[in-house]
PDB file of C-alpha atoms in Angstrom:
ATOM      1  CA  MET A 364      12.546  44.512  21.306  1.00 50.00           C
ATOM      2  CA  ARG A 365       9.645  46.160  19.514  1.00 50.00           C
ATOM      3  CA  ASP A 366       7.265  45.299  22.379  1.00 51.00           C
ATOM      4  CA  VAL A 367       9.668  46.883  24.861  1.00 45.00           C
ATOM      5  CA  LEU A 368       9.784  50.107  22.857  1.00 45.00           C
ATOM      6  CA  VAL A 369       5.982  50.214  22.696  1.00 42.00           C
ATOM      7  CA  VAL A 370       5.743  49.786  26.475  1.00 44.00           C
ATOM      8  CA  LEU A 371       8.324  52.534  27.050  1.00 48.00           C
ATOM      9  CA  LEU A 372       6.416  54.869  24.721  1.00 44.00           C
ATOM     10  CA  VAL A 373       3.139  54.230  26.553  1.00 46.00           C
ATOM     11  CA  VAL A 374       4.805  54.832  29.928  1.00 46.00           C
ATOM     12  CA  ALA A 375       6.371  58.065  28.675  1.00 45.00           C
ATOM     13  CA  MET A 376       2.992  59.297  27.481  1.00 45.00           C
ATOM     14  CA  LEU A 377       1.427  58.519  30.859  1.00 44.00           C
ATOM     15  CA  VAL A 378       4.230  60.292  32.742  1.00 42.00           C
ATOM     16  CA  VAL A 379       4.756  63.444  30.680  1.00 39.00           C
ATOM     17  CA  GLY A 380       1.627  63.518  28.528  1.00 45.00           C
ATOM     18  CA  PRO A 381       1.290  63.220  24.745  1.00 46.00           C
ATOM     19  CA  THR A 382       1.759  66.951  24.103  1.00 46.00           C
ATOM     20  CA  VAL A 383       5.061  67.184  25.953  1.00 45.00           C
ATOM     21  CA  LEU A 384       6.267  63.940  24.402  1.00 45.00           C
ATOM     22  CA  THR A 385       5.402  65.198  20.916  1.00 46.00           C
ATOM     23  CA  ARG A 386       7.295  68.419  21.568  1.00 48.00           C
ATOM     24  CA  LEU A 387      10.293  66.460  22.812  1.00 47.00           C
ATOM     25  CA  VAL A 388      10.338  64.360  19.643  1.00 47.00           C
ATOM     26  CA  VAL A 389      10.106  67.506  17.491  1.00 47.00           C
ATOM     27  CA  VAL A 390      12.965  69.167  19.359  1.00 47.00           C
ATOM     28  CA  LEU A 391      15.239  66.128  19.186  1.00 51.00           C
ATOM     29  CA  GLU A 392      14.593  65.721  15.458  1.00 50.00           C
ATOM     30  CA  ALA A 393      15.266  69.422  14.902  1.00 50.00           C
ATOM     31  CA  ALA A 394      18.534  69.229  16.847  1.00 50.00           C
ATOM     32  CA  ARG A 395      19.562  66.191  14.826  1.00 53.00           C
ATOM     33  CA  SER A 396      18.814  67.739  11.420  1.00 53.00           C
ATOM     34  CA  THR A 397      20.000  71.337  11.877  1.00 52.00           C
ATOM     35  CA  THR A 398      23.401  72.325  10.509  1.00 52.00           C
ATOM     36  CA  ASP A 399      23.681  75.272  12.926  1.00 51.00           C
ATOM     37  CA  PRO A 400      25.875  74.109  15.866  1.00 56.00           C
ATOM     38  CA  GLU A 401      24.855  77.064  18.047  1.00 51.00           C
ATOM     39  CA  LEU A 402      21.182  76.270  17.556  1.00 47.00           C
ATOM     40  CA  ARG A 403      21.783  72.585  18.244  1.00 50.00           C
ATOM     41  CA  ARG A 404      23.467  73.391  21.572  1.00 54.00           C
ATOM     42  CA  SER A 405      20.706  75.803  22.608  1.00 48.00           C
ATOM     43  CA  LEU A 406      18.010  73.259  21.776  1.00 45.00           C
ATOM     44  CA  LEU A 407      19.617  70.523  23.835  1.00 49.00           C
ATOM     45  CA  ARG A 408      20.442  72.701  26.861  1.00 51.00           C
ATOM     46  CA  ALA A 409      17.375  74.930  27.243  1.00 46.00           C
ATOM     47  CA  PRO A 410      14.186  73.979  29.155  1.00 48.00           C
ATOM     48  CA  LEU A 411      11.775  72.041  26.977  1.00 45.00           C
ATOM     49  CA  HIS A 412       9.234  74.829  26.470  1.00 44.00           C
ATOM     50  CA  LEU A 413      12.004  77.208  25.353  1.00 42.00           C
ATOM     51  CA  ARG A 414      13.486  74.575  23.091  1.00 40.00           C
ATOM     52  CA  PHE A 415      10.153  74.063  21.366  1.00 43.00           C
ATOM     53  CA  TYR A 416       9.621  77.767  20.744  1.00 43.00           C
ATOM     54  CA  ARG A 417      13.169  78.099  19.382  1.00 42.00           C
ATOM     55  CA  VAL A 418      12.363  75.302  16.966  1.00 42.00           C
ATOM     56  CA  ARG A 419       9.208  77.113  15.892  1.00 43.00           C
ATOM     57  CA  LEU A 420      10.974  80.448  15.488  1.00 42.00           C
ATOM     58  CA  ARG A 421      14.245  79.402  13.874  1.00 45.00           C
ATOM     59  CA  LEU A 422      13.739  76.163  11.977  1.00 48.00           C
ATOM     60  CA  PRO A 423      11.741  75.901   8.750  1.00 53.00           C
ATOM     61  CA  TRP A 424       8.801  73.517   8.653  1.00 65.00           C
ATOM     62  CA  TYR A 425       9.418  71.285   5.653  1.00 76.00           C
ATOM     63  CA  PRO A 426       6.498  70.005   3.591  1.00 82.00           C
ATOM     64  CA  THR A 427       5.525  66.397   4.105  1.00 83.00           C
ATOM     65  CA  ASP A 428       5.497  65.815   0.356  1.00 88.00           C
ATOM     66  CA  PRO A 429       7.798  68.121  -1.683  1.00 88.00           C
ATOM     67  CA  TYR A 430       5.968  67.109  -4.850  1.00 91.00           C
ATOM     68  CA  GLU A 431       2.641  68.454  -3.597  1.00 92.00           C
ATOM     69  CA  LEU A 432       2.837  71.937  -5.081  1.00 93.00           C
ATOM     70  CA  GLY A 433       0.126  73.683  -3.112  1.00 92.00           C
ATOM     71  CA  VAL A 434       1.607  77.194  -2.857  1.00 92.00           C
ATOM     72  CA  PRO A 435       1.195  79.490  -5.883  1.00 94.00           C
ATOM     73  CA  VAL A 436       3.963  82.045  -6.351  1.00 93.00           C
ATOM     74  CA  GLU A 437       3.808  85.052  -8.663  1.00 93.00           C
ATOM     75  CA  VAL A 438       6.862  87.131  -9.564  1.00 92.00           C
ATOM     76  CA  LEU A 439       5.786  90.283 -11.358  1.00 91.00           C
ATOM     77  CA  PRO A 440       7.673  91.745 -14.333  1.00 91.00           C
ATOM     78  CA  PHE A 441      10.139  94.462 -13.467  1.00 87.00           C
ATOM     79  CA  GLY A 442      10.064  97.981 -14.902  1.00 84.00           C
ATOM     80  CA  ASP A 443      13.203  97.431 -16.991  1.00 88.00           C
ATOM     81  CA  GLY A 444      11.465  95.004 -19.331  1.00 91.00           C
ATOM     82  CA  ARG A 445      12.321  91.685 -17.701  1.00 93.00           C
ATOM     83  CA  PRO A 446       9.454  89.193 -17.546  1.00 94.00           C
ATOM     84  CA  GLY A 447       7.883  87.669 -14.481  1.00 93.00           C
ATOM     85  CA  GLU A 448       6.713  84.155 -13.800  1.00 94.00           C
ATOM     86  CA  ARG A 449       4.059  82.107 -12.071  1.00 95.00           C
ATOM     87  CA  LEU A 450       4.934  78.770 -10.531  1.00 96.00           C
ATOM     88  CA  ARG A 451       3.874  76.482  -7.728  1.00 96.00           C
ATOM     89  CA  LEU A 452       5.931  75.331  -4.745  1.00 95.00           C
ATOM     90  CA  PRO A 453       5.386  72.908  -1.850  1.00 93.00           C
ATOM     91  CA  CYS A 454       5.895  75.697   0.733  1.00 88.00           C
ATOM     92  CA  ARG A 455       6.368  79.452   0.955  1.00 85.00           C
ATOM     93  CA  PRO A 456       9.677  80.883  -0.303  1.00 84.00           C
ATOM     94  CA  VAL A 457      12.206  81.881   2.333  1.00 75.00           C
ATOM     95  CA  ARG A 458      13.478  84.740   0.192  1.00 67.00           C
ATOM     96  CA  ARG A 459      12.228  86.967  -2.594  1.00 68.00           C
ATOM     97  CA  GLN A 460      14.188  89.989  -3.752  1.00 68.00           C
ATOM     98  CA  GLU A 461      12.103  93.056  -4.558  1.00 69.00           C
ATOM     99  CA  VAL A 462      14.990  95.200  -5.822  1.00 74.00           C
ATOM    100  CA  LEU A 463      17.867  94.563  -8.196  1.00 83.00           C
ATOM    101  CA  GLY A 464      21.355  93.713  -7.039  1.00 84.00           C
ATOM    102  CA  PRO A 465      24.351  95.892  -7.984  1.00 84.00           C
ATOM    103  CA  ASP A 466      24.935  93.735 -11.064  1.00 85.00           C
ATOM    104  CA  GLY A 467      21.305  93.958 -12.202  1.00 86.00           C
ATOM    105  CA  SER A 468      20.343  90.476 -10.989  1.00 91.00           C
ATOM    106  CA  ARG A 469      17.234  89.603  -9.012  1.00 91.00           C
ATOM    107  CA  THR A 470      16.517  86.529  -6.858  1.00 91.00           C
ATOM    108  CA  ASP A 471      12.956  85.683  -7.840  1.00 92.00           C
ATOM    109  CA  VAL A 472      12.501  82.643  -5.587  1.00 92.00           C
ATOM    110  CA  GLU A 473      14.515  80.807  -2.954  1.00 91.00           C
ATOM    111  CA  VAL A 474      12.961  77.964  -0.985  1.00 90.00           C
ATOM    112  CA  GLN A 475      14.140  75.095   1.207  1.00 88.00           C
ATOM    113  CA  VAL A 476      11.884  72.071   0.838  1.00 89.00           C
ATOM    114  CA  ALA A 477      13.934  69.585   2.914  1.00 87.00           C
ATOM    115  CA  PRO A 478      17.044  69.678   5.111  1.00 84.00           C
ATOM    116  CA  ASP A 479      19.096  68.610   2.091  1.00 87.00           C
ATOM    117  CA  LEU A 480      17.253  70.318  -0.781  1.00 90.00           C
ATOM    118  CA  TRP A 481      17.061  73.988  -1.832  1.00 92.00           C
ATOM    119  CA  PHE A 482      15.534  75.472  -4.991  1.00 95.00           C
ATOM    120  CA  ALA A 483      16.222  78.946  -6.381  1.00 94.00           C
ATOM    121  CA  VAL A 484      15.460  81.076  -9.428  1.00 95.00           C
ATOM    122  CA  VAL A 485      17.643  84.080 -10.317  1.00 94.00           C
ATOM    123  CA  CYS A 486      17.237  86.468 -13.220  1.00 94.00           C
ATOM    124  CA  LEU A 487      20.807  87.544 -13.973  1.00 94.00           C
ATOM    125  CA  GLY A 488      19.845  90.467 -16.201  1.00 93.00           C
ATOM    126  CA  ARG A 489      19.738  91.146 -19.919  1.00 94.00           C
ATOM    127  CA  VAL A 490      22.145  89.201 -22.097  1.00 95.00           C
ATOM    128  CA  GLY A 491      24.920  91.562 -23.180  1.00 93.00           C
ATOM    129  CA  TRP A 492      24.870  93.752 -20.087  1.00 90.00           C
ATOM    130  CA  VAL A 493      28.301  94.885 -18.926  1.00 88.00           C
ATOM    131  CA  HIS A 494      29.121  95.035 -15.211  1.00 84.00           C
ATOM    132  CA  GLY A 495      32.698  96.043 -14.499  1.00 83.00           C
ATOM    133  CA  ASP A 496      34.926  93.789 -16.571  1.00 84.00           C
ATOM    134  CA  ASN A 497      32.221  91.151 -17.002  1.00 86.00           C
ATOM    135  CA  VAL A 498      29.786  90.764 -19.882  1.00 90.00           C
ATOM    136  CA  LEU A 499      26.607  88.735 -19.336  1.00 92.00           C
ATOM    137  CA  THR A 500      26.881  86.224 -22.144  1.00 94.00           C
ATOM    138  CA  ALA A 501      24.284  83.860 -23.590  1.00 95.00           C
ATOM    139  CA  ALA A 502      23.456  80.654 -21.739  1.00 95.00           C
ATOM    140  CA  PRO A 503      25.650  78.232 -23.750  1.00 94.00           C
ATOM    141  CA  VAL A 504      28.678  80.451 -23.067  1.00 93.00           C
ATOM    142  CA  ARG A 505      28.165  81.584 -19.471  1.00 92.00           C
ATOM    143  CA  VAL A 506      27.455  78.053 -18.260  1.00 91.00           C
ATOM    144  CA  VAL A 507      31.034  76.987 -19.031  1.00 88.00           C
ATOM    145  CA  PRO A 508      32.710  76.503 -15.603  1.00 82.00           C
ATOM    146  CA  ARG A 509      35.395  78.925 -14.460  1.00 77.00           C
ATOM    147  CA  PRO A 510      38.281  78.077 -12.125  1.00 75.00           C
ATOM    148  CA  GLY A 511      37.290  78.464  -8.473  1.00 74.00           C
ATOM    149  CA  PRO A 512      36.912  76.741  -5.099  1.00 76.00           C
ATOM    150  CA  VAL A 513      34.537  74.103  -6.491  1.00 79.00           C
ATOM    151  CA  THR A 514      34.998  71.051  -8.668  1.00 85.00           C
ATOM    152  CA  TRP A 515      32.730  70.033 -11.508  1.00 85.00           C
ATOM    153  CA  GLU A 516      31.079  66.641 -11.490  1.00 81.00           C
ATOM    154  CA  GLN A 517      30.519  66.189 -15.206  1.00 75.00           C
ATOM    155  CA  PRO A 518      30.704  68.134 -18.470  1.00 84.00           C
ATOM    156  CA  VAL A 519      28.133  70.772 -19.342  1.00 91.00           C
ATOM    157  CA  ARG A 520      25.324  69.380 -21.450  1.00 91.00           C
ATOM    158  CA  GLU A 521      22.192  70.685 -23.097  1.00 94.00           C
ATOM    159  CA  VAL A 522      18.933  69.450 -21.584  1.00 93.00           C
ATOM    160  CA  MET A 523      15.283  69.927 -22.414  1.00 93.00           C
ATOM    161  CA  THR A 524      13.221  71.272 -19.511  1.00 92.00           C
ATOM    162  CA  PRO A 525       9.475  71.968 -19.210  1.00 92.00           C
ATOM    163  CA  ILE A 526      10.182  75.648 -20.036  1.00 93.00           C
ATOM    164  CA  GLY A 527      12.529  75.012 -22.929  1.00 91.00           C
ATOM    165  CA  PRO A 528      16.144  74.088 -23.705  1.00 93.00           C
ATOM    166  CA  ALA A 529      18.794  74.873 -21.102  1.00 96.00           C
ATOM    167  CA  TRP A 530      22.412  74.081 -20.293  1.00 95.00           C
ATOM    168  CA  ARG A 531      23.149  72.044 -17.173  1.00 95.00           C
ATOM    169  CA  ARG A 532      26.164  71.806 -14.872  1.00 93.00           C
ATOM    170  CA  THR A 533      26.843  70.423 -11.378  1.00 92.00           C
ATOM    171  CA  ALA A 534      29.317  71.941  -8.920  1.00 90.00           C
ATOM    172  CA  VAL A 535      30.678  70.005  -5.951  1.00 89.00           C
ATOM    173  CA  LEU A 536      31.236  72.276  -2.959  1.00 86.00           C
ATOM    174  CA  PRO A 537      34.025  71.744  -0.400  1.00 84.00           C
ATOM    175  CA  THR A 538      31.328  70.537   2.040  1.00 83.00           C
ATOM    176  CA  GLY A 539      30.324  67.765  -0.365  1.00 85.00           C
ATOM    177  CA  SER A 540      26.981  69.325  -1.288  1.00 88.00           C
ATOM    178  CA  ARG A 541      26.086  69.677  -4.956  1.00 90.00           C
ATOM    179  CA  ILE A 542      24.627  72.612  -6.836  1.00 91.00           C
ATOM    180  CA  THR A 543      23.001  71.522 -10.068  1.00 93.00           C
ATOM    181  CA  ASP A 544      21.888  74.524 -12.068  1.00 93.00           C
ATOM    182  CA  ILE A 545      20.527  75.150 -15.517  1.00 95.00           C
ATOM    183  CA  HIS A 546      21.093  78.303 -17.541  1.00 96.00           C
ATOM    184  CA  LEU A 547      18.552  79.508 -20.064  1.00 96.00           C
ATOM    185  CA  ASP A 548      17.584  82.721 -21.848  1.00 96.00           C
ATOM    186  CA  HIS A 549      14.057  84.023 -22.394  1.00 95.00           C
ATOM    187  CA  ASP A 550      13.493  86.923 -24.787  1.00 94.00           C
ATOM    188  CA  GLY A 551      17.034  88.150 -24.149  1.00 95.00           C
ATOM    189  CA  TRP A 552      16.919  87.783 -20.341  1.00 96.00           C
ATOM    190  CA  ALA A 553      19.339  85.434 -18.615  1.00 96.00           C
ATOM    191  CA  TYR A 554      18.105  82.999 -15.973  1.00 97.00           C
ATOM    192  CA  VAL A 555      19.731  80.424 -13.744  1.00 96.00           C
ATOM    193  CA  ILE A 556      17.583  77.888 -11.919  1.00 96.00           C
ATOM    194  CA  GLY A 557      19.385  75.758  -9.375  1.00 94.00           C
ATOM    195  CA  VAL A 558      18.952  73.036  -6.806  1.00 94.00           C
ATOM    196  CA  ARG A 559      21.387  72.610  -3.941  1.00 92.00           C
ATOM    197  CA  HIS A 560      21.308  69.081  -2.616  1.00 91.00           C
ATOM    198  CA  ALA A 561      23.139  66.411  -0.685  1.00 89.00           C
ATOM    199  CA  PRO A 562      25.159  63.892  -2.745  1.00 86.00           C
ATOM    200  CA  LEU A 563      22.670  61.091  -2.023  1.00 84.00           C
ATOM    201  CA  ARG A 564      19.651  63.214  -2.904  1.00 86.00           C
ATOM    202  CA  LEU A 565      18.978  61.584  -6.260  1.00 87.00           C
ATOM    203  CA  ASP A 566      15.639  63.266  -7.007  1.00 91.00           C
ATOM    204  CA  ALA A 567      16.850  66.888  -6.968  1.00 92.00           C
ATOM    205  CA  GLU A 568      16.488  67.387 -10.711  1.00 92.00           C
ATOM    206  CA  GLN A 569      13.185  65.539 -10.754  1.00 94.00           C
ATOM    207  CA  PHE A 570      11.895  67.996  -8.150  1.00 95.00           C
ATOM    208  CA  ARG A 571      13.184  70.955 -10.191  1.00 94.00           C
ATOM    209  CA  ASP A 572      11.422  69.760 -13.334  1.00 95.00           C
ATOM    210  CA  THR A 573       8.217  69.140 -11.383  1.00 95.00           C
ATOM    211  CA  VAL A 574       8.238  72.788 -10.312  1.00 96.00           C
ATOM    212  CA  LEU A 575       9.131  73.966 -13.816  1.00 96.00           C
ATOM    213  CA  ALA A 576       6.145  72.044 -15.205  1.00 96.00           C
ATOM    214  CA  SER A 577       3.940  74.509 -13.289  1.00 97.00           C
ATOM    215  CA  TRP A 578       5.814  77.547 -14.684  1.00 97.00           C
ATOM    216  CA  THR A 579       4.222  80.155 -16.948  1.00 96.00           C
ATOM    217  CA  TRP A 580       5.867  83.371 -18.093  1.00 96.00           C
ATOM    218  CA  ILE A 581       4.332  86.782 -17.390  1.00 94.00           C
ATOM    219  CA  GLU A 582       5.382  88.991 -20.251  1.00 90.00           C
ATOM    220  CA  PRO A 583       6.151  92.664 -19.431  1.00 85.00           C
TER     221      PRO A 583
END
């Protein structure tokens, strides 16, 4: 069976050429891995050259090795006194928020390193801030789960991370995906650092701690 597949691959390369064949493989893999049904349909129905360019324009290119942290990222301190941070990632972030949200939070980093693995850092604001009826409490208190559309996989527990002690929890979304986040405070500023991952992605927290090992604070 293996010999037959090799022969078919050689014939395909002779008929359509290695470049076209490579593009076809890329497109089919992209259509298989994307969670966007509209994009999947457009990839499978469009002419090959259009499919390939849609892949290039709309799908992220994931790093070959998520543990190869070759991209330095610097988040500068904000004018309200919150610190910044330097860290390294395997690819460029897909989102960085330059202004504060209505509640005073800021998304410092959001990156997708694989189809089933996201990593994000959010500074929630200063501990004690009041927004509406909500008070931003310290990490051991705010990490306690609240009733909502998610279930919780296990009790909250304190963990030691490369940037200090934190409190960990894992939410199970209706889709089956997990969000494992850790809450910590630094000089009175509240942070949540999370990984969203598939249930069988067993190295999500290992990846998070690998990134955190490259982390240094930038004091305001």
